[in-house]
CSV table of N, CA, C and O in Angstrom, one decimal:
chain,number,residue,atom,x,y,z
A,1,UNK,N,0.8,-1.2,0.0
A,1,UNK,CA,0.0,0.0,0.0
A,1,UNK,C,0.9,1.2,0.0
A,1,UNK,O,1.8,1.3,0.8
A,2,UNK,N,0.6,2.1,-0.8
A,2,UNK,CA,1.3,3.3,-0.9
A,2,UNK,C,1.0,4.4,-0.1
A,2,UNK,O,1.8,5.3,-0.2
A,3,UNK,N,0.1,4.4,0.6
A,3,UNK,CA,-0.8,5.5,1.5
A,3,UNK,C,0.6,5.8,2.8
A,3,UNK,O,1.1,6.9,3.2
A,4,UNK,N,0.9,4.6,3.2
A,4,UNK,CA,2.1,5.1,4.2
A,4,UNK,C,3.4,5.6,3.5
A,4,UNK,O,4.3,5.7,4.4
A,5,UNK,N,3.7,6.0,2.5
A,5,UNK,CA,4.9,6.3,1.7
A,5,UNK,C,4.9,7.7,1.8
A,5,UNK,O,3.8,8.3,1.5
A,6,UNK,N,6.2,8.4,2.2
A,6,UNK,CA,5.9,10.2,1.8
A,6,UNK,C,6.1,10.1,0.5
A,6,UNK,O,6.7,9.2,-0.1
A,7,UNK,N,5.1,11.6,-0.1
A,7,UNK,CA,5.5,12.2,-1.6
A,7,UNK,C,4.7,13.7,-0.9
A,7,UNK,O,4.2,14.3,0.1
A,8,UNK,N,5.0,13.8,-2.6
A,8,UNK,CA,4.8,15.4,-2.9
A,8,UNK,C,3.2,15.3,-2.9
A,8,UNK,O,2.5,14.4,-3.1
A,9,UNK,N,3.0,16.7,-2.4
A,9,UNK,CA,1.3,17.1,-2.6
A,9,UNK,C,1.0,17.8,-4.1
A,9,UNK,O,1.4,19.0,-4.3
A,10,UNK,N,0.4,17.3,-4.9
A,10,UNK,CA,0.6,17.8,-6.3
A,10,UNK,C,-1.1,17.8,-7.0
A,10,UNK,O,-2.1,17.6,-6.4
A,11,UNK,N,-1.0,18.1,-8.6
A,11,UNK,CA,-2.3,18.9,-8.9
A,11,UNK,C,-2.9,16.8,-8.8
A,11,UNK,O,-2.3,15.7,-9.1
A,12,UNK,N,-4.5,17.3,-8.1
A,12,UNK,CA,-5.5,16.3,-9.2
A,12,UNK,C,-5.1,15.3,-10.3
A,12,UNK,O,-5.1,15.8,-11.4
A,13,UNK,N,-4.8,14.1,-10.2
A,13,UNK,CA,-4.5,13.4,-11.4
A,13,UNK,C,-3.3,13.6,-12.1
A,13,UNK,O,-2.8,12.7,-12.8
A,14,UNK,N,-2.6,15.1,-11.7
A,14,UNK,CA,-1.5,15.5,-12.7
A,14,UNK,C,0.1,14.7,-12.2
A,14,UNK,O,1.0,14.1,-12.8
A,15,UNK,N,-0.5,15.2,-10.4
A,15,UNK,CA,0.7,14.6,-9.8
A,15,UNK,C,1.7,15.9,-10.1
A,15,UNK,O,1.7,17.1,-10.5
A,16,UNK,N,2.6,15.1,-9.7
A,16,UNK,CA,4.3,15.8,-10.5
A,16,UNK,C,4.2,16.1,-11.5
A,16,UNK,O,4.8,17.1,-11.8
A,17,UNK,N,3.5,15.5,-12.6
A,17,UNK,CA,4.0,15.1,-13.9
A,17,UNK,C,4.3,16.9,-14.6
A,17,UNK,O,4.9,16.8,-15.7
A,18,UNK,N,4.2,17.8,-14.3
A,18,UNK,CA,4.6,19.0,-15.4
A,18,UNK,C,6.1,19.0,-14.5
A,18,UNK,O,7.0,19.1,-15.4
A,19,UNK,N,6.5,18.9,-13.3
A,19,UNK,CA,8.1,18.8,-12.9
A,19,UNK,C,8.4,17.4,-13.7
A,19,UNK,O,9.5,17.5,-14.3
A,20,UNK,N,8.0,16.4,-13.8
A,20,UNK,CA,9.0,15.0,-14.6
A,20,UNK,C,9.3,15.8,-15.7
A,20,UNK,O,10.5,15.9,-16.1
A,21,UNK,N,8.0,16.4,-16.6
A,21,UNK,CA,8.1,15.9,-18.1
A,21,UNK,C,9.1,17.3,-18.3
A,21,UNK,O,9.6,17.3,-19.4
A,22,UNK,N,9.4,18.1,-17.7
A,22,UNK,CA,10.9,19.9,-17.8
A,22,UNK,C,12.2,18.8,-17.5
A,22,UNK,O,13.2,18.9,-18.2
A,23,UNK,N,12.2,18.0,-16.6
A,23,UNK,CA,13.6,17.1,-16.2
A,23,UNK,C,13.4,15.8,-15.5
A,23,UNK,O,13.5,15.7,-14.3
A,24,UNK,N,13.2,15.1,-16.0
A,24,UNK,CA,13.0,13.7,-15.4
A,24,UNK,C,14.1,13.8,-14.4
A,24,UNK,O,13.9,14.2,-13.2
A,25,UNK,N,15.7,13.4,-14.9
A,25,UNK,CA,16.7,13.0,-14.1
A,25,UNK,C,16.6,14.1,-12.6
A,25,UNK,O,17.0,13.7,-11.5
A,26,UNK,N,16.0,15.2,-12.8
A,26,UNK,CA,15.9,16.3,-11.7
A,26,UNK,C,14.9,15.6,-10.7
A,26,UNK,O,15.1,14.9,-9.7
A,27,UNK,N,13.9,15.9,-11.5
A,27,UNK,CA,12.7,15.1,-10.7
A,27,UNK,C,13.1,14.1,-10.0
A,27,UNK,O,12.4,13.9,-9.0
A,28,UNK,N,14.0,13.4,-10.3
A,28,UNK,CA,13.9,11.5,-9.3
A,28,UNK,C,15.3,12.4,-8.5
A,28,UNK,O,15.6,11.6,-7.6
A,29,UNK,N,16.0,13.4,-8.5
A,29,UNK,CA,16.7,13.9,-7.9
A,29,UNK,C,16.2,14.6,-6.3
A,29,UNK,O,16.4,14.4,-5.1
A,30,UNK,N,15.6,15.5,-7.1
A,30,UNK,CA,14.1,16.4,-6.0
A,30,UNK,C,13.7,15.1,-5.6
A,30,UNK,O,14.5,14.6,-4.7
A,31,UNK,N,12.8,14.3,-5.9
A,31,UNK,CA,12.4,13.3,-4.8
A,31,UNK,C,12.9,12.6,-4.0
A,31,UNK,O,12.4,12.2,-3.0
A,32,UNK,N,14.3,12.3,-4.4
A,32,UNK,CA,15.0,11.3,-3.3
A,32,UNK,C,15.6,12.8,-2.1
A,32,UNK,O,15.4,12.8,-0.9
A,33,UNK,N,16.0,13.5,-2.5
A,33,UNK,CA,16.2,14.6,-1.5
A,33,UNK,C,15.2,15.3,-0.7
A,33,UNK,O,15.5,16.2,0.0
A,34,UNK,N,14.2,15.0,-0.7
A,34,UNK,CA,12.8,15.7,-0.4
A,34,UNK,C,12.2,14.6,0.3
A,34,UNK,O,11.9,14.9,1.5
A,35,UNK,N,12.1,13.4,-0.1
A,35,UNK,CA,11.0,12.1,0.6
A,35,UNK,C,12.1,10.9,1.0
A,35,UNK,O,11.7,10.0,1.8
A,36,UNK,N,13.5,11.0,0.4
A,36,UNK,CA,14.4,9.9,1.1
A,36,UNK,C,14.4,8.9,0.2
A,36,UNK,O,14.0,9.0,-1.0
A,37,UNK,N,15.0,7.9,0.7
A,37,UNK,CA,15.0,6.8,0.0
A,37,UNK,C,13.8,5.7,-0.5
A,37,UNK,O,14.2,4.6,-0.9
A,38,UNK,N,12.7,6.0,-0.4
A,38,UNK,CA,11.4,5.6,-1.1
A,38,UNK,C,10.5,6.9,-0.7
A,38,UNK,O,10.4,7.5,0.4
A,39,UNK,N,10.2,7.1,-1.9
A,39,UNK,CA,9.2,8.2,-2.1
A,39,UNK,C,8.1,7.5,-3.2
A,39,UNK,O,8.2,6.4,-3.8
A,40,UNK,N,7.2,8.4,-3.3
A,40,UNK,CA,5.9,7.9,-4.1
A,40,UNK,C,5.3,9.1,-4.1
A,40,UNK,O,5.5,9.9,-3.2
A,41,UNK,N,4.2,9.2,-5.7
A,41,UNK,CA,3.7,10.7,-6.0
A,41,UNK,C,2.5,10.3,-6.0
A,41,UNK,O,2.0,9.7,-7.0
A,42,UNK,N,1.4,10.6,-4.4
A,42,UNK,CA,-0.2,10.3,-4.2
A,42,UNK,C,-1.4,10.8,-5.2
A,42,UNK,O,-2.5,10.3,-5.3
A,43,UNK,N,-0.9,11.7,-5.9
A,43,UNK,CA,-1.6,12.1,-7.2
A,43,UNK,C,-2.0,11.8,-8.5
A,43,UNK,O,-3.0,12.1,-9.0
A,44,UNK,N,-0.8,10.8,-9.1
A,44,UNK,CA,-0.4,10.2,-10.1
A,44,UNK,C,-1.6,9.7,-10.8
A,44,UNK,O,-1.9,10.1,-11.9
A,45,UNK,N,-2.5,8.8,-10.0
A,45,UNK,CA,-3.3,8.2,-10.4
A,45,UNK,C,-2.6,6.9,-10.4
A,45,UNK,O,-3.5,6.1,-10.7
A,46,UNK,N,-1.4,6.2,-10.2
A,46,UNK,CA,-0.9,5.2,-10.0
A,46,UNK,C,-0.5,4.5,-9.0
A,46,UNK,O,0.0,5.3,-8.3
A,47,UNK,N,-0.5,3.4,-8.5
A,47,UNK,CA,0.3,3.0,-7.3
A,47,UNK,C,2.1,2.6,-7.9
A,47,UNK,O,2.4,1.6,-8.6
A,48,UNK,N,3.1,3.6,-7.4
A,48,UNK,CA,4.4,3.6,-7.7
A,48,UNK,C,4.6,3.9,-6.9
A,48,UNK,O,3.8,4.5,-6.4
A,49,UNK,N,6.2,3.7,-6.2
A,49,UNK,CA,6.7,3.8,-5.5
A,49,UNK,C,8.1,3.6,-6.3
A,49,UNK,O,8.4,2.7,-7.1
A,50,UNK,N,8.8,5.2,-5.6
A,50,UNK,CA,10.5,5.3,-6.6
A,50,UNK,C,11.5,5.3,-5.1
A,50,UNK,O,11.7,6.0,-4.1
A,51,UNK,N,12.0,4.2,-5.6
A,51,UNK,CA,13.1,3.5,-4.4
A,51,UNK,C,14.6,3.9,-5.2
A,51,UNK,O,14.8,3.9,-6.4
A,52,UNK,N,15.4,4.2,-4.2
A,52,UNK,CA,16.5,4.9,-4.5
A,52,UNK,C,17.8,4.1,-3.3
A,52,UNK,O,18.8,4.4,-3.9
A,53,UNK,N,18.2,3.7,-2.5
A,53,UNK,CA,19.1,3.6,-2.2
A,53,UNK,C,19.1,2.0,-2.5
A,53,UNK,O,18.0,1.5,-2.4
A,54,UNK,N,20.7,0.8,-2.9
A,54,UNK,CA,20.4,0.2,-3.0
A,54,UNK,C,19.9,-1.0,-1.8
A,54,UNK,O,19.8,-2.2,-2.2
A,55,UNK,N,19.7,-0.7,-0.9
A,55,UNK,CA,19.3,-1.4,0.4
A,55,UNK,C,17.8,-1.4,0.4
A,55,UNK,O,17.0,-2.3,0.7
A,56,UNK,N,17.7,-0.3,0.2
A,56,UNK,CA,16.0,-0.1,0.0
A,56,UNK,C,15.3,-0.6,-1.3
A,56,UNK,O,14.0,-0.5,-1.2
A,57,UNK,N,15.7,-1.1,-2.3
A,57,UNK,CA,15.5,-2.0,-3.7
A,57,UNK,C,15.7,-3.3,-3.2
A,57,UNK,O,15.0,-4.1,-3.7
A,58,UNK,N,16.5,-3.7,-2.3
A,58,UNK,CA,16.6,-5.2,-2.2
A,58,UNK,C,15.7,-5.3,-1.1
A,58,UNK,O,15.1,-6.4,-1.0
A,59,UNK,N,15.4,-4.5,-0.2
A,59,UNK,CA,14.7,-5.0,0.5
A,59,UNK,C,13.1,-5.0,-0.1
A,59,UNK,O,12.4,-5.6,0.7
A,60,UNK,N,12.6,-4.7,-0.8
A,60,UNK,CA,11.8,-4.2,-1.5
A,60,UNK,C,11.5,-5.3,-2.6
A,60,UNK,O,10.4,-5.8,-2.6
A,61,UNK,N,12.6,-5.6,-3.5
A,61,UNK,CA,12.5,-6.9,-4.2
A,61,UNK,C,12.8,-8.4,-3.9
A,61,UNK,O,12.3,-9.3,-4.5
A,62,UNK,N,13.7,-8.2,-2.9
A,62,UNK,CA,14.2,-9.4,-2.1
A,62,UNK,C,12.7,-9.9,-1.4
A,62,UNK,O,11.7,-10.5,-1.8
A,63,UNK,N,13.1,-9.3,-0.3
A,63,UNK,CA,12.2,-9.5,1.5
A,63,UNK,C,10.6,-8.9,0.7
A,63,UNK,O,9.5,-9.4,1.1
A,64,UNK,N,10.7,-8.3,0.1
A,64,UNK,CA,9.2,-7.5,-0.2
A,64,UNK,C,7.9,-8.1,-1.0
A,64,UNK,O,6.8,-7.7,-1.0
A,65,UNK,N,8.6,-9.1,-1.9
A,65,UNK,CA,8.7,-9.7,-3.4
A,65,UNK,C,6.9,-10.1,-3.3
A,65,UNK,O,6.0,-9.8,-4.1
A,66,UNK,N,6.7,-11.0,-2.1
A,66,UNK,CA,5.5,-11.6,-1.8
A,66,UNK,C,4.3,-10.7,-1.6
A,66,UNK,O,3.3,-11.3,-1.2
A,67,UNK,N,4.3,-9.1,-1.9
A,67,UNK,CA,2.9,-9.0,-1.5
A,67,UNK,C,3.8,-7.5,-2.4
A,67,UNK,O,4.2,-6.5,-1.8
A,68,UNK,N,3.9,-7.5,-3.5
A,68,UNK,CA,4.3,-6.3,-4.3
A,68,UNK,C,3.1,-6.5,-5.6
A,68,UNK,O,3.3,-7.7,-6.0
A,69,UNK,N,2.5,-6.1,-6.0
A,69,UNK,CA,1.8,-5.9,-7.1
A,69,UNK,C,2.3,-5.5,-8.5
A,69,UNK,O,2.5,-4.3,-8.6
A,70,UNK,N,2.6,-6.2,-9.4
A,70,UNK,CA,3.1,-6.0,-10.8
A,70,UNK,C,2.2,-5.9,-12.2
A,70,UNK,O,1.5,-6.8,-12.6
A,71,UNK,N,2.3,-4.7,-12.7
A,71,UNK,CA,1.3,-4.7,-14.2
A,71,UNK,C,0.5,-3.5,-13.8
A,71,UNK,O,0.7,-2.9,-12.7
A,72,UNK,N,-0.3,-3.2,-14.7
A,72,UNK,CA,-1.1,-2.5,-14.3
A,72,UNK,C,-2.9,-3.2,-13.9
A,72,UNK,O,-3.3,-4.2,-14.4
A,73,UNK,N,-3.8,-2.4,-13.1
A,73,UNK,CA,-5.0,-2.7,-12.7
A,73,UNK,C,-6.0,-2.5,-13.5
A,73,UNK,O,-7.1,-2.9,-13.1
């Protein structure tokens, strides 16, 4: 569930998306500096979560693997 994950407070549906689509590489920059090492954007319309250190990816794909949801809904 993504609900306990910090992110940005952003437009309706839009999310981030007008800061991604000016600089992606920025964007995943601003977020890991801003929300840490798992952040997630509540607006999106998506369930994602952007994992950034590599301890936080293995735990996440490793230990996490059994209750992660893959594809879209």
């Amino acid at each position: 569930d993504t609900a306990r994950i910090p992110g940005p407070r952003g437009l309706p549906f839009l999310g981030q998306a007008l800061r991604y689509q000016r600089d992606p590489y920025a964007f995943f920059l601003w977020m890991r500096e801003n929300y840490g090492d798992i952040g997630h954007d509540p607006n999106s319309g998506f369930k994602v979560a952007y994992v950034y250190s590599p301890e936080a990816i293995e735990h996440e794909l490793v230990r996490g693997a059994r209750r992660m949801e893959c594809g879209f809904s």
